[in-house]
Short mmCIF file of C-alpha atoms in Angstrom, two decimals:
data_model
loop_
_atom_site.label_atom_id
_atom_site.label_comp_id
_atom_site.label_asym_id
_atom_site.label_seq_id
_atom_site.Cartn_x
_atom_site.Cartn_y
_atom_site.Cartn_z
CA MET A 1 0.00 0.00 0.00
CA ILE A 2 2.75 2.45 0.96
CA ILE A 3 4.75 1.60 -2.17
CA LYS A 4 1.69 2.21 -4.39
CA LEU A 5 1.09 5.59 -2.72
CA ASN A 6 4.74 6.53 -3.16
CA ARG A 7 4.63 5.61 -6.85
CA ARG A 8 1.48 7.71 -7.40
CA TRP A 9 3.04 10.60 -5.50
CA LEU A 10 6.25 10.40 -7.59
CA ARG A 11 4.30 10.27 -10.87
CA ALA A 12 2.16 13.23 -9.85
CA LYS A 13 5.20 15.20 -8.69
CA THR A 14 7.01 14.53 -11.99
CA ARG A 15 3.98 15.59 -14.04
CA ARG A 16 3.56 18.78 -11.94
CA TYR A 17 7.26 19.63 -12.47
CA TYR A 18 6.99 19.35 -16.25
CA LEU A 19 3.73 21.32 -16.31
CA ALA A 20 5.17 24.03 -14.03
CA THR A 21 8.27 24.47 -16.18
CA LYS A 22 6.16 24.30 -19.38
CA GLN A 23 8.24 21.44 -20.72
CA SER A 24 6.82 18.42 -22.40
CA LEU A 25 7.44 15.01 -20.97
CA PRO A 26 10.45 13.42 -22.64
CA SER A 27 9.64 11.16 -25.54
CA PRO A 28 11.03 7.64 -25.21
CA THR A 29 11.44 7.36 -29.01
CA LYS A 30 13.48 10.53 -29.62
CA PRO A 31 16.96 10.74 -28.04
CA GLY A 32 17.19 14.55 -28.08
CA ILE A 33 20.40 16.56 -27.73
CA VAL A 34 21.55 14.73 -24.61
CA GLY A 35 20.94 11.33 -26.17
CA TYR A 36 22.88 12.29 -29.29
CA ALA A 37 25.76 13.63 -27.15
CA PHE A 38 25.95 10.31 -25.28
CA ILE A 39 25.78 8.39 -28.56
CA ALA A 40 28.68 10.45 -29.92
CA VAL A 41 30.79 9.82 -26.80
CA VAL A 42 30.06 6.08 -26.91
CA LEU A 43 31.01 5.94 -30.61
CA VAL A 44 34.31 7.69 -29.83
CA ALA A 45 34.85 5.14 -27.03
CA LEU A 46 34.08 2.28 -29.42
CA VAL A 47 36.58 3.54 -32.01
CA SER A 48 39.27 4.19 -29.40
CA ARG A 49 38.84 0.74 -27.85
CA MET A 50 38.81 -1.10 -31.19
CA TRP A 51 41.62 0.85 -32.87
CA ASP A 52 44.59 -1.43 -33.58
CA LEU A 53 43.38 -3.92 -30.99
CA GLY A 54 45.90 -6.58 -32.00
CA GLY A 55 48.76 -4.15 -32.62
CA ARG A 56 50.80 -4.97 -29.53
CA ALA A 57 52.02 -8.26 -28.16
CA LEU A 58 50.09 -9.90 -25.36
CA HIS A 59 51.22 -8.92 -21.85
CA TYR A 60 52.23 -11.68 -19.40
CA ASP A 61 48.84 -11.64 -17.65
CA GLU A 62 47.07 -11.56 -20.99
CA ILE A 63 48.96 -14.54 -22.35
CA LEU A 64 47.93 -16.67 -19.36
CA HIS A 65 44.29 -15.76 -19.83
CA ALA A 66 44.51 -16.17 -23.60
CA TRP A 67 46.18 -19.58 -23.28
CA TYR A 68 43.58 -21.04 -20.91
CA SER A 69 40.75 -19.46 -22.92
CA TRP A 70 42.15 -20.91 -26.15
CA ARG A 71 42.42 -24.36 -24.57
CA TYR A 72 38.80 -24.08 -23.45
CA ALA A 73 37.67 -22.86 -26.90
CA GLU A 74 39.46 -25.83 -28.52
CA GLY A 75 37.58 -28.30 -26.31
CA MET A 76 40.41 -29.10 -23.88
CA GLY A 77 38.26 -28.22 -20.88
CA TYR A 78 38.38 -25.55 -18.22
CA GLY A 79 39.58 -25.86 -14.67
CA HIS A 80 39.71 -22.90 -12.34
CA THR A 81 43.04 -22.16 -10.73
CA PRO A 82 43.55 -19.57 -7.99
CA LEU A 83 46.48 -18.13 -9.98
CA THR A 84 44.07 -16.62 -12.48
CA HIS A 85 40.81 -14.68 -12.29
CA GLY A 86 37.23 -15.90 -12.19
CA PRO A 87 35.53 -18.00 -14.83
CA PHE A 88 33.68 -15.18 -16.65
CA LEU A 89 36.92 -13.97 -18.22
CA PHE A 90 37.79 -17.41 -19.60
CA HIS A 91 34.27 -18.32 -20.68
CA GLY A 92 33.84 -14.96 -22.43
CA ALA A 93 37.20 -15.05 -24.21
CA ALA A 94 36.71 -18.70 -25.17
CA ALA A 95 33.28 -17.89 -26.61
CA MET A 96 34.77 -15.08 -28.70
CA MET A 97 37.56 -17.33 -29.99
CA ALA A 98 35.24 -20.27 -30.68
CA THR A 99 32.85 -18.01 -32.59
CA PHE A 100 35.23 -15.72 -34.50
CA GLY A 101 38.57 -17.56 -34.46
CA SER A 102 41.68 -17.34 -32.32
CA SER A 103 43.73 -14.14 -32.52
CA ASP A 104 45.06 -11.35 -30.33
CA VAL A 105 42.13 -9.21 -31.50
CA MET A 106 39.53 -11.77 -30.46
CA VAL A 107 41.19 -12.24 -27.07
CA ARG A 108 40.85 -8.50 -26.43
CA MET A 109 37.45 -8.00 -28.08
CA LEU A 110 35.30 -8.68 -25.01
CA PRO A 111 37.26 -6.28 -22.75
CA ALA A 112 37.02 -3.65 -25.51
CA LEU A 113 33.25 -4.06 -25.66
CA PHE A 114 33.05 -3.83 -21.87
CA GLY A 115 35.20 -0.69 -22.01
CA MET A 116 32.67 0.84 -24.37
CA ALA A 117 29.79 -0.29 -22.14
CA LEU A 118 31.43 1.37 -19.13
CA VAL A 119 31.41 4.68 -21.00
CA ALA A 120 27.69 4.27 -21.79
CA LEU A 121 26.57 3.39 -18.24
CA PRO A 122 26.57 6.95 -16.75
CA TYR A 123 23.65 7.70 -19.11
CA LEU A 124 21.51 5.61 -16.75
CA LEU A 125 22.45 7.93 -13.87
CA ARG A 126 21.70 11.22 -15.63
CA ARG A 127 18.60 11.85 -13.49
CA GLN A 128 20.46 11.20 -10.23
CA MET A 129 23.74 12.97 -11.15
CA GLY A 130 22.40 15.55 -13.52
CA VAL A 131 22.85 15.49 -17.28
CA ALA A 132 26.06 17.53 -17.34
CA ALA A 133 27.75 15.39 -14.67
CA ALA A 134 26.72 12.13 -16.35
CA LEU A 135 27.98 13.33 -19.73
CA ALA A 136 31.22 14.56 -18.17
CA THR A 137 31.69 11.18 -16.48
CA SER A 138 31.28 9.41 -19.81
CA ILE A 139 33.75 11.77 -21.46
CA PHE A 140 36.30 11.31 -18.66
CA LEU A 141 35.96 7.51 -18.89
CA THR A 142 36.48 7.76 -22.66
CA VAL A 143 39.69 9.81 -22.49
CA SER A 144 41.16 8.27 -19.33
CA PRO A 145 44.46 6.54 -20.20
CA SER A 146 43.93 3.94 -17.47
CA PHE A 147 40.41 3.01 -18.57
CA LEU A 148 41.54 2.99 -22.20
CA TYR A 149 44.45 0.66 -21.39
CA PHE A 150 42.49 -1.73 -19.18
CA GLY A 151 39.52 -1.52 -21.54
CA ARG A 152 41.74 -3.24 -24.13
CA PHE A 153 43.43 -5.71 -21.77
CA ILE A 154 42.27 -9.28 -21.17
CA ARG A 155 42.06 -9.16 -17.40
CA ASN A 156 39.19 -8.82 -14.97
CA ASP A 157 39.66 -5.09 -14.24
CA ILE A 158 37.28 -3.72 -16.88
CA PHE A 159 34.69 -6.41 -16.15
CA MET A 160 34.70 -5.54 -12.44
CA ALA A 161 34.39 -1.82 -13.23
CA VAL A 162 31.29 -2.51 -15.34
CA TRP A 163 29.79 -4.81 -12.69
CA ALA A 164 30.46 -2.28 -9.89
CA LEU A 165 28.94 0.65 -11.79
CA SER A 166 25.98 -1.51 -12.82
CA LEU A 167 25.33 -2.43 -9.18
CA PHE A 168 25.50 1.25 -8.23
CA ILE A 169 22.98 2.13 -10.94
CA ILE A 170 20.62 -0.66 -9.93
CA MET A 171 20.85 0.43 -6.29
CA TRP A 172 19.85 4.02 -7.07
CA HIS A 173 17.00 2.98 -9.33
CA TYR A 174 15.76 0.57 -6.64
CA ILE A 175 15.89 3.29 -3.98
CA GLU A 176 13.78 5.56 -6.18
CA ARG A 177 11.30 2.90 -7.26
CA PRO A 178 11.58 -0.63 -5.83
CA ARG A 179 10.83 -3.34 -8.40
CA THR A 180 11.39 -7.08 -8.41
CA LYS A 181 13.20 -6.99 -11.76
CA LEU A 182 15.86 -4.73 -10.23
CA LEU A 183 16.47 -7.30 -7.50
CA VAL A 184 16.82 -10.00 -10.16
CA ALA A 185 19.26 -7.79 -12.10
CA TRP A 186 21.18 -7.17 -8.85
CA THR A 187 21.50 -10.92 -8.29
CA VAL A 188 22.60 -11.60 -11.89
CA ILE A 189 25.27 -8.86 -11.78
CA TRP A 190 26.61 -10.20 -8.46
CA ALA A 191 26.77 -13.71 -9.91
CA LEU A 192 28.67 -12.46 -12.97
CA ALA A 193 31.03 -10.44 -10.79
CA TYR A 194 31.71 -13.46 -8.60
#
């Protein structure tokens, strides 16, 4: 009962705000200026993460992860060892290699896609942070040398950054409007992060 009243109150408050400021409610089909700005930043992040992805030799950590992922992709099985990171890294890299072939580019493709996803995630916090702060966060994540490097590096760092920011986003959306699907998403993200 209390949750239903809170939802009605929030909907009414939102409608009153838009009517008071003489703005129309945002259309879910049209991105608008902010949407296009985020799309542009994410496209820049995609290009920067994919550019010359196989141009440098694999780092020591990368070669360990690539080797075990390749063995798994070739059907030689997977066994977790405490010397390496969790299974998501190996399952993801093995899936990329099994689907698209084995190469340095394919080993780094999943981290590059996660690096791009990390840049896109602040869009989901634009209401809580403010549009300018969310866009600035995306821009800073795009141009950050550390996030660029680890967003093209087959290790668990970029995956954990995406999982952590996703959990933060889910938490804030749940605080504003509790829904069962957010709890399910929370559980899935924790399982992937584990």
